[in-house]
Coordinates of C-alpha atoms in Angstrom, one line a residue:
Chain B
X1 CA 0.2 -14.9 1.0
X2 CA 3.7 -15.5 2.5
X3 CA 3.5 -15.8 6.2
X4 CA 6.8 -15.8 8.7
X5 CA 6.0 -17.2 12.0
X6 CA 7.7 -16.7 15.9
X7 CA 7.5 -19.2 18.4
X8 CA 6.7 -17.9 21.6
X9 CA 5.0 -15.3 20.8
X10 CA 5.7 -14.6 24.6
X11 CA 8.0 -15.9 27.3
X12 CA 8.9 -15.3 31.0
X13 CA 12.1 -16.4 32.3
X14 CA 14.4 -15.9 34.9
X15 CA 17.8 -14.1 35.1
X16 CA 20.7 -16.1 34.1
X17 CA 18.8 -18.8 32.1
X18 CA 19.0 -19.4 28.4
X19 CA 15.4 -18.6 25.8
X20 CA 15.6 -19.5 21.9
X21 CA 13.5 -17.7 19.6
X22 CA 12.4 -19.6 16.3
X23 CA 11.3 -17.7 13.1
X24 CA 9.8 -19.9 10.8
X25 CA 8.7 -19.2 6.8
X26 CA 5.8 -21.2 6.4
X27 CA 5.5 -21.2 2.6
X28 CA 8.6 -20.3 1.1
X29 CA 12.4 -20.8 1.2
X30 CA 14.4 -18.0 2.9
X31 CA 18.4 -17.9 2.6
X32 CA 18.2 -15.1 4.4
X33 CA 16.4 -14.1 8.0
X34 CA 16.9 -11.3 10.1
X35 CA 16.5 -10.5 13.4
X36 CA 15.3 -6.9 15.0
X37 CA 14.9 -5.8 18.3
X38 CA 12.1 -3.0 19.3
X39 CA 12.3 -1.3 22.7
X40 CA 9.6 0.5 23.9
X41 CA 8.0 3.3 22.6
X42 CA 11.5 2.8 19.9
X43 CA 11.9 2.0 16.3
X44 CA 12.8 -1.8 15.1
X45 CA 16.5 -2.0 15.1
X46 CA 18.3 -4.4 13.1
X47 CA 20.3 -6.8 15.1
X48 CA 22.0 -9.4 12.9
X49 CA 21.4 -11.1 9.2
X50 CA 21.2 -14.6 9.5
X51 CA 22.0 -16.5 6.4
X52 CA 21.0 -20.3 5.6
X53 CA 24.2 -22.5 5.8
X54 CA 27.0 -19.6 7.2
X55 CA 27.4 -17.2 10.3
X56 CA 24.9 -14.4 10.7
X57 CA 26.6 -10.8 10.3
X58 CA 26.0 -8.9 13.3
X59 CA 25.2 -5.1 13.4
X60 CA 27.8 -2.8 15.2
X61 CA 26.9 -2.9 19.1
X62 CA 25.4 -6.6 19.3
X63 CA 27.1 -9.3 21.0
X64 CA 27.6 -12.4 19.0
X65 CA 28.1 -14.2 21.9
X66 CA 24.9 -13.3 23.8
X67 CA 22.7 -13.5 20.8
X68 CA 23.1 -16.6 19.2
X69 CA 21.8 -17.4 16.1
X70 CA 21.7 -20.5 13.8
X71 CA 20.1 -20.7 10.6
X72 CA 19.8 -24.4 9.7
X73 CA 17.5 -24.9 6.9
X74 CA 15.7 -22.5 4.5
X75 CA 12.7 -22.4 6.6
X76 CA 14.0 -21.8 10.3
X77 CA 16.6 -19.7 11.8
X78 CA 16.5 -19.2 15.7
X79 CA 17.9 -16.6 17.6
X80 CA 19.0 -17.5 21.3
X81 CA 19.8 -15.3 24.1
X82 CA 22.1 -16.6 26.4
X83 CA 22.6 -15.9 30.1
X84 CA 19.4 -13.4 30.2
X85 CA 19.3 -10.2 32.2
X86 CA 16.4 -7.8 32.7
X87 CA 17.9 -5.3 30.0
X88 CA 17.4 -8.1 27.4
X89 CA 13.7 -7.7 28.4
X90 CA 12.7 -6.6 24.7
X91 CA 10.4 -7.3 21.8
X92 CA 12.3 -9.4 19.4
X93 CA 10.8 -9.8 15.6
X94 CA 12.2 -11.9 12.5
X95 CA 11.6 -11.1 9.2
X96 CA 12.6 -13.6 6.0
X97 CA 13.4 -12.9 2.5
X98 CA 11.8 -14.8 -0.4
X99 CA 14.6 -16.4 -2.1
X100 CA 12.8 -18.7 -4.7
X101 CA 11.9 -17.6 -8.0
X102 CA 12.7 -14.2 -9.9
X103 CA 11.4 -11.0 -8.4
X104 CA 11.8 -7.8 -9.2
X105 CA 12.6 -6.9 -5.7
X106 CA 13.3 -9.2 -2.9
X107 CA 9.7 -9.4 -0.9
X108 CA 11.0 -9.7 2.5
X109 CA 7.9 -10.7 5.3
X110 CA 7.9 -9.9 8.9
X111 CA 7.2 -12.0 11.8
X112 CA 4.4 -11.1 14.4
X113 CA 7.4 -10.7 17.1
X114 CA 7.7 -12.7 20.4
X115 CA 8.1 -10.4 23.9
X116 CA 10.5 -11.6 26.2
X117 CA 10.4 -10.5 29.9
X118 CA 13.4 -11.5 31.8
X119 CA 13.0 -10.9 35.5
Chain C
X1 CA 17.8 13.8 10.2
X2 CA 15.9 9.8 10.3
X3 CA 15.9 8.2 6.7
X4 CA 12.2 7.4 6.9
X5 CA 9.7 10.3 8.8
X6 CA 6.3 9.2 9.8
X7 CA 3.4 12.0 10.6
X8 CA 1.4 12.8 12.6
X9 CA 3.2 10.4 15.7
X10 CA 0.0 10.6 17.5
X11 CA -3.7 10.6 16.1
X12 CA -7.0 10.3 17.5
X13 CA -10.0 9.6 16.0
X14 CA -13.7 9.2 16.2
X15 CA -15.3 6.0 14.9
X16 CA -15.7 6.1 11.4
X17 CA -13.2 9.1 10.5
X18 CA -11.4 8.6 7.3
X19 CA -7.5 8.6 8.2
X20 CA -4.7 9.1 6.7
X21 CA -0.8 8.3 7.9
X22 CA 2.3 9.8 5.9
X23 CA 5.2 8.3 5.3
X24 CA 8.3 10.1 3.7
X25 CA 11.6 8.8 3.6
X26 CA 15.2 9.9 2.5
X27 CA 16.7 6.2 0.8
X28 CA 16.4 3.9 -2.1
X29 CA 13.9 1.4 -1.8
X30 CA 12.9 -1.9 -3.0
X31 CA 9.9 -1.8 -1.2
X32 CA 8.0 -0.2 1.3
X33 CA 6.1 -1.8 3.7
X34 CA 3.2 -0.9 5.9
X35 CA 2.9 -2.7 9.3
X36 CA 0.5 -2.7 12.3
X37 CA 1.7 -3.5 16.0
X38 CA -0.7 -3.8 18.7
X39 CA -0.8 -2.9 22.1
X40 CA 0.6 -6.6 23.0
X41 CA 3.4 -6.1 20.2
X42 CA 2.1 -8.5 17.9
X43 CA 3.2 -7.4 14.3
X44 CA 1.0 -7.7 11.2
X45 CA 2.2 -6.7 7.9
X46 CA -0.4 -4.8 6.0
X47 CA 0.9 -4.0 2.7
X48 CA 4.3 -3.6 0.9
X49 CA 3.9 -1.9 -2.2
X50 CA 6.9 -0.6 -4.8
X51 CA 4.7 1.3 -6.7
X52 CA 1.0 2.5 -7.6
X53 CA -2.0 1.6 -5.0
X54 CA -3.1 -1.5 -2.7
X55 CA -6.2 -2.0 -1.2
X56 CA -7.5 -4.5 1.1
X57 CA -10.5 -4.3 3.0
X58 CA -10.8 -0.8 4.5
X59 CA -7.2 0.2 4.1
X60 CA -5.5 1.7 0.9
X61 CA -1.7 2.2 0.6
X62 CA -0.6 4.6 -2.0
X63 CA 3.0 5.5 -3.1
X64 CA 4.8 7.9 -5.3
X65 CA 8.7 6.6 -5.6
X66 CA 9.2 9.8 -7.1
X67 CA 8.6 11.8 -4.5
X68 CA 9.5 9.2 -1.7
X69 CA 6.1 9.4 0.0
X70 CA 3.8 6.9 0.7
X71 CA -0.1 7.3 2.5
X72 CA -2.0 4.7 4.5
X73 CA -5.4 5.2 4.1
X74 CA -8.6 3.7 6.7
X75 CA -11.4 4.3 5.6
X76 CA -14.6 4.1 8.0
X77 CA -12.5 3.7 11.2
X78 CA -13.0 1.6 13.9
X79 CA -11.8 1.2 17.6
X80 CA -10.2 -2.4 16.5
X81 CA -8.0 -0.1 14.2
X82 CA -6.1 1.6 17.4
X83 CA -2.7 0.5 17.0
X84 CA 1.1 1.6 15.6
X85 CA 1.2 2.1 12.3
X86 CA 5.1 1.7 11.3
X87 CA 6.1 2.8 8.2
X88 CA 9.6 0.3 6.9
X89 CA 11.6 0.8 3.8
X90 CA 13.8 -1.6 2.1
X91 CA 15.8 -3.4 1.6
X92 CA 19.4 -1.4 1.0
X93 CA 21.5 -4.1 0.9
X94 CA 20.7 -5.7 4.1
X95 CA 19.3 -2.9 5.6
X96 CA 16.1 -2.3 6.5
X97 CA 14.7 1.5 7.5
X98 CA 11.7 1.5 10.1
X99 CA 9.5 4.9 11.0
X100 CA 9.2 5.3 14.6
X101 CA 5.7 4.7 14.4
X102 CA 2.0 6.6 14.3
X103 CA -0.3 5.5 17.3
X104 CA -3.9 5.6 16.2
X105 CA -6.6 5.6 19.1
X106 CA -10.6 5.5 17.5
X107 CA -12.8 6.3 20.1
X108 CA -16.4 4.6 19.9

């Protein structure tokens, strides 16, 4: 099946400092990515829709500027937070639609999520 | 009111209890998936189903798109099944709706 993968699945860093995330569809072309955000014991919120090619749409509430994101081919977007701070500290998870072929519904696949701790 | 109600939000169970998770949401859908987070975060994706019945190894989904409810079924439970079970809907557009979530703990 269609697999979506994060890399680091975990990462450490210090205040101030600058982590990217990369979200990755192994075996199959997304145009589209997004990128959620899960505090604890919370729902998955969206964050922004990154398309392949343009700028990502942001949801209401989330800083362009501190999260950025760049979707550069059909098989990798990455999402970077800038400048960390301990409220970043958050599990962050991709998901990627399917764009090839004709579907009845666009199958959309979720990443296993990479926690990042910011101290 | 949450456009997609999970129940119960907590459930324990003994090893080898049949279990059941609800899903009920308020939306259109495309699709609705089922996903599994573990206690480290990691995110699986078990099923997505638009209509009708999957099964894959112990676990059934079932839905019925007309009335907007969806089951996750494990059968023959097992203390490597404790997790979150989120329930996600979608897409609208863009927009994606997520449960908040039933935590399953099996006890050997």
């Amino acid at each position: 099946g269609a697999v979506v993968s994060q890399h680091p699945s975990r990462v450490i860093c210090k205040s101030g400092t600058s982590v990217k995330i990369e979200c990755r569809s192994l075996d199959f072309q997304a145009t589209t990515m997004f990128w959620y955000r899960q505090f604890p014991k919370q729902s998955l919120m969206l964050m922004a829709t990154s398309n392949e090619g343009s700028k990502a749409t942001y949801e209401q509430g989330v800083e362009k500027d501190k999260f950025l994101i760049n979707h550069a081919s059909l098989t990798l977007s990455t999402l970077t937070v800038t400048s960390a701070h301990p409220e970043d500290s958050s599990f962050y998870i991709c998901s990627a639609r399917d764009s090839g072929g004709v579907r009845l519904y666009n199958e959309q696949f979720f990443g296993p999520g990479t926690r990042l701790t910011v101290l | 009111k949450n456009e997609v109600e999970q129940s119960p939000q907590n459930l324990t169970a003994q090893e080898g209890e049949f279990i059941t998770i609800n899903c009920s949401y308020s939306v259109g859908i495309s699709a609705l998936h089922w996903l599994q987070q573990h206690p480290g975060g990691g995110i699986v994706s078990l099923f997505m189903l638009s209509s009708g019945k999957k099964k894959h190894g112990r676990l059934i989904a079932t839905i019925n798109i007309q009335e907007k409810h969806s089951s996750l079924h494990i059968t023959a439970s097992h203390p490597r099944d404790s997790a979150v079970y989120i329930c996600a809907v979608g897409p609208t557009g863009n927009q994606f709706y997520f449960g908040t979530g039933t935590s399953l703990t099996v006890i050997p």
